[in-house]
């Protein structure tokens, strides 16, 4: 399994942009798909988007499509979540998670992900 550490969270204003990073350590990170999830206060954790092992394919929740972009740099063992036009409803703890397999289909199902980071807080003020 890989170990994941998120960073880049903080307090921003509505309309601002923020880029989160998910740094991985462990063997063969390039063989893992990575997903981003978030959990707002008092709500269940929800899927944000994911990227396949190579970075060639991404899949997003409808709520963030066109606003958030996931990319990865396998040479740096890092996956990014670029968030634009942030809204107060984007306030949440954001988690990255890794799922082993180069042929794994894109999925937002939490149970398919093997490793999770500790999360980073994003707060968007109005």
mmCIF file of C-alpha atoms in Angstrom:
data_model
loop_
_atom_site.group_PDB
_atom_site.id
_atom_site.type_symbol
_atom_site.label_atom_id
_atom_site.label_comp_id
_atom_site.label_asym_id
_atom_site.label_seq_id
_atom_site.Cartn_x
_atom_site.Cartn_y
_atom_site.Cartn_z
ATOM 1 C CA UNK A 1 0.000 0.000 0.000
ATOM 2 C CA UNK A 2 0.995 3.612 -0.472
ATOM 3 C CA UNK A 3 0.917 6.303 2.175
ATOM 4 C CA UNK A 4 -0.797 9.540 1.257
ATOM 5 C CA UNK A 5 -0.461 13.060 2.645
ATOM 6 C CA UNK A 6 -2.700 15.909 1.542
ATOM 7 C CA UNK A 7 -1.659 19.559 1.703
ATOM 8 C CA UNK A 8 -2.674 22.925 0.362
ATOM 9 C CA UNK A 9 -5.885 23.492 2.253
ATOM 10 C CA UNK A 10 -6.758 26.771 3.886
ATOM 11 C CA UNK A 11 -9.191 29.634 4.212
ATOM 12 C CA UNK A 12 -10.180 31.397 1.000
ATOM 13 C CA UNK A 13 -12.959 33.657 -0.194
ATOM 14 C CA UNK A 14 -15.753 32.724 -2.531
ATOM 15 C CA UNK A 15 -14.563 32.875 -6.117
ATOM 16 C CA UNK A 16 -10.970 32.114 -5.239
ATOM 17 C CA UNK A 17 -8.932 29.164 -6.458
ATOM 18 C CA UNK A 18 -6.949 26.647 -4.478
ATOM 19 C CA UNK A 19 -4.743 23.710 -5.407
ATOM 20 C CA UNK A 20 -4.507 20.685 -3.172
ATOM 21 C CA UNK A 21 -1.684 18.184 -3.370
ATOM 22 C CA UNK A 22 -1.644 14.512 -2.505
ATOM 23 C CA UNK A 23 1.890 13.254 -2.012
ATOM 24 C CA UNK A 24 2.457 9.519 -2.018
ATOM 25 C CA UNK A 25 5.185 7.331 -0.675
ATOM 26 C CA UNK A 26 5.503 3.643 -1.204
ATOM 27 C CA UNK A 27 6.036 1.270 -4.079
ATOM 28 C CA UNK A 28 4.788 1.743 -7.601
ATOM 29 C CA UNK A 29 2.531 4.747 -7.082
ATOM 30 C CA UNK A 30 2.206 4.986 -10.828
ATOM 31 C CA UNK A 31 0.156 1.777 -10.719
ATOM 32 C CA UNK A 32 -2.530 3.418 -8.571
ATOM 33 C CA UNK A 33 -5.608 5.364 -9.531
ATOM 34 C CA UNK A 34 -6.295 8.238 -7.151
ATOM 35 C CA UNK A 35 -9.574 9.683 -6.036
ATOM 36 C CA UNK A 36 -10.490 12.851 -4.180
ATOM 37 C CA UNK A 37 -13.326 12.897 -1.675
ATOM 38 C CA UNK A 38 -14.646 15.522 0.707
ATOM 39 C CA UNK A 39 -16.652 15.633 3.893
ATOM 40 C CA UNK A 40 -18.529 18.735 4.934
ATOM 41 C CA UNK A 41 -19.564 19.285 8.554
ATOM 42 C CA UNK A 42 -22.524 17.130 9.447
ATOM 43 C CA UNK A 43 -22.546 15.374 6.094
ATOM 44 C CA UNK A 44 -21.320 12.092 4.729
ATOM 45 C CA UNK A 45 -18.132 11.920 2.745
ATOM 46 C CA UNK A 46 -18.721 12.359 -0.976
ATOM 47 C CA UNK A 47 -16.820 11.656 -4.151
ATOM 48 C CA UNK A 48 -15.206 14.618 -5.930
ATOM 49 C CA UNK A 49 -13.266 13.053 -8.773
ATOM 50 C CA UNK A 50 -10.571 10.594 -9.723
ATOM 51 C CA UNK A 51 -7.696 10.069 -12.113
ATOM 52 C CA UNK A 52 -6.326 6.882 -13.572
ATOM 53 C CA UNK A 53 -2.789 5.605 -13.156
ATOM 54 C CA UNK A 54 -1.358 7.422 -16.163
ATOM 55 C CA UNK A 55 -3.285 10.654 -15.875
ATOM 56 C CA UNK A 56 -4.928 10.081 -19.237
ATOM 57 C CA UNK A 57 -8.428 9.696 -17.820
ATOM 58 C CA UNK A 58 -10.390 11.618 -15.214
ATOM 59 C CA UNK A 59 -13.909 11.397 -13.871
ATOM 60 C CA UNK A 60 -15.757 14.002 -11.822
ATOM 61 C CA UNK A 61 -18.849 14.372 -9.741
ATOM 62 C CA UNK A 62 -21.449 16.525 -11.430
ATOM 63 C CA UNK A 63 -21.201 19.109 -8.663
ATOM 64 C CA UNK A 64 -17.589 19.983 -9.533
ATOM 65 C CA UNK A 65 -17.430 19.228 -13.227
ATOM 66 C CA UNK A 66 -15.912 22.133 -15.125
ATOM 67 C CA UNK A 67 -14.713 23.775 -11.890
ATOM 68 C CA UNK A 68 -12.264 21.245 -10.449
ATOM 69 C CA UNK A 69 -9.421 19.544 -12.306
ATOM 70 C CA UNK A 70 -7.359 16.561 -11.217
ATOM 71 C CA UNK A 71 -3.888 15.964 -12.572
ATOM 72 C CA UNK A 72 -0.861 13.947 -11.553
ATOM 73 C CA UNK A 73 2.886 13.960 -11.843
ATOM 74 C CA UNK A 74 4.109 10.409 -11.424
ATOM 75 C CA UNK A 75 7.722 11.546 -11.412
ATOM 76 C CA UNK A 76 6.916 13.449 -8.216
ATOM 77 C CA UNK A 77 4.489 10.857 -6.837
ATOM 78 C CA UNK A 78 1.905 13.609 -6.513
ATOM 79 C CA UNK A 79 -1.688 14.126 -7.538
ATOM 80 C CA UNK A 80 -3.266 17.568 -7.629
ATOM 81 C CA UNK A 81 -6.786 18.894 -7.236
ATOM 82 C CA UNK A 82 -7.171 22.336 -8.781
ATOM 83 C CA UNK A 83 -10.311 24.014 -7.496
ATOM 84 C CA UNK A 84 -11.603 27.133 -9.204
ATOM 85 C CA UNK A 85 -14.522 29.463 -8.472
ATOM 86 C CA UNK A 86 -14.852 28.097 -4.971
ATOM 87 C CA UNK A 87 -18.157 28.444 -3.145
ATOM 88 C CA UNK A 88 -18.984 28.290 0.549
ATOM 89 C CA UNK A 89 -20.600 24.891 -0.075
ATOM 90 C CA UNK A 90 -17.173 23.572 -1.083
ATOM 91 C CA UNK A 91 -16.092 23.911 2.545
ATOM 92 C CA UNK A 92 -15.038 20.462 3.703
ATOM 93 C CA UNK A 93 -12.159 18.243 4.669
ATOM 94 C CA UNK A 94 -10.680 16.946 1.445
ATOM 95 C CA UNK A 95 -9.171 13.475 1.271
ATOM 96 C CA UNK A 96 -7.199 11.682 -1.386
ATOM 97 C CA UNK A 97 -7.335 7.928 -1.712
ATOM 98 C CA UNK A 98 -5.455 5.420 -3.846
ATOM 99 C CA UNK A 99 -6.669 2.330 -5.600
ATOM 100 C CA UNK A 100 -4.248 -0.203 -7.042
ATOM 101 C CA UNK A 101 -4.526 -1.240 -10.645
ATOM 102 C CA UNK A 102 -3.780 0.109 -14.086
ATOM 103 C CA UNK A 103 -6.936 -1.393 -15.524
ATOM 104 C CA UNK A 104 -9.284 -0.446 -12.726
ATOM 105 C CA UNK A 105 -12.350 1.389 -14.050
ATOM 106 C CA UNK A 106 -12.964 4.907 -12.866
ATOM 107 C CA UNK A 107 -15.141 4.851 -9.775
ATOM 108 C CA UNK A 108 -16.346 7.018 -6.950
ATOM 109 C CA UNK A 109 -17.053 4.075 -4.668
ATOM 110 C CA UNK A 110 -15.104 4.562 -1.435
ATOM 111 C CA UNK A 111 -14.809 0.889 -0.634
ATOM 112 C CA UNK A 112 -12.674 0.324 -3.738
ATOM 113 C CA UNK A 113 -9.893 2.566 -2.459
ATOM 114 C CA UNK A 114 -7.131 0.930 -0.440
ATOM 115 C CA UNK A 115 -5.218 3.806 1.087
ATOM 116 C CA UNK A 116 -6.390 7.134 2.469
ATOM 117 C CA UNK A 117 -4.725 10.332 3.553
ATOM 118 C CA UNK A 118 -5.546 12.199 6.738
ATOM 119 C CA UNK A 119 -7.343 15.033 4.976
ATOM 120 C CA UNK A 120 -6.840 18.770 4.585
ATOM 121 C CA UNK A 121 -9.360 21.433 5.554
ATOM 122 C CA UNK A 122 -10.708 23.818 2.952
ATOM 123 C CA UNK A 123 -12.871 26.679 4.163
ATOM 124 C CA UNK A 124 -14.546 29.045 1.745
ATOM 125 C CA UNK A 125 -15.973 32.228 3.209
ATOM 126 C CA UNK A 126 -18.784 34.165 1.574
#
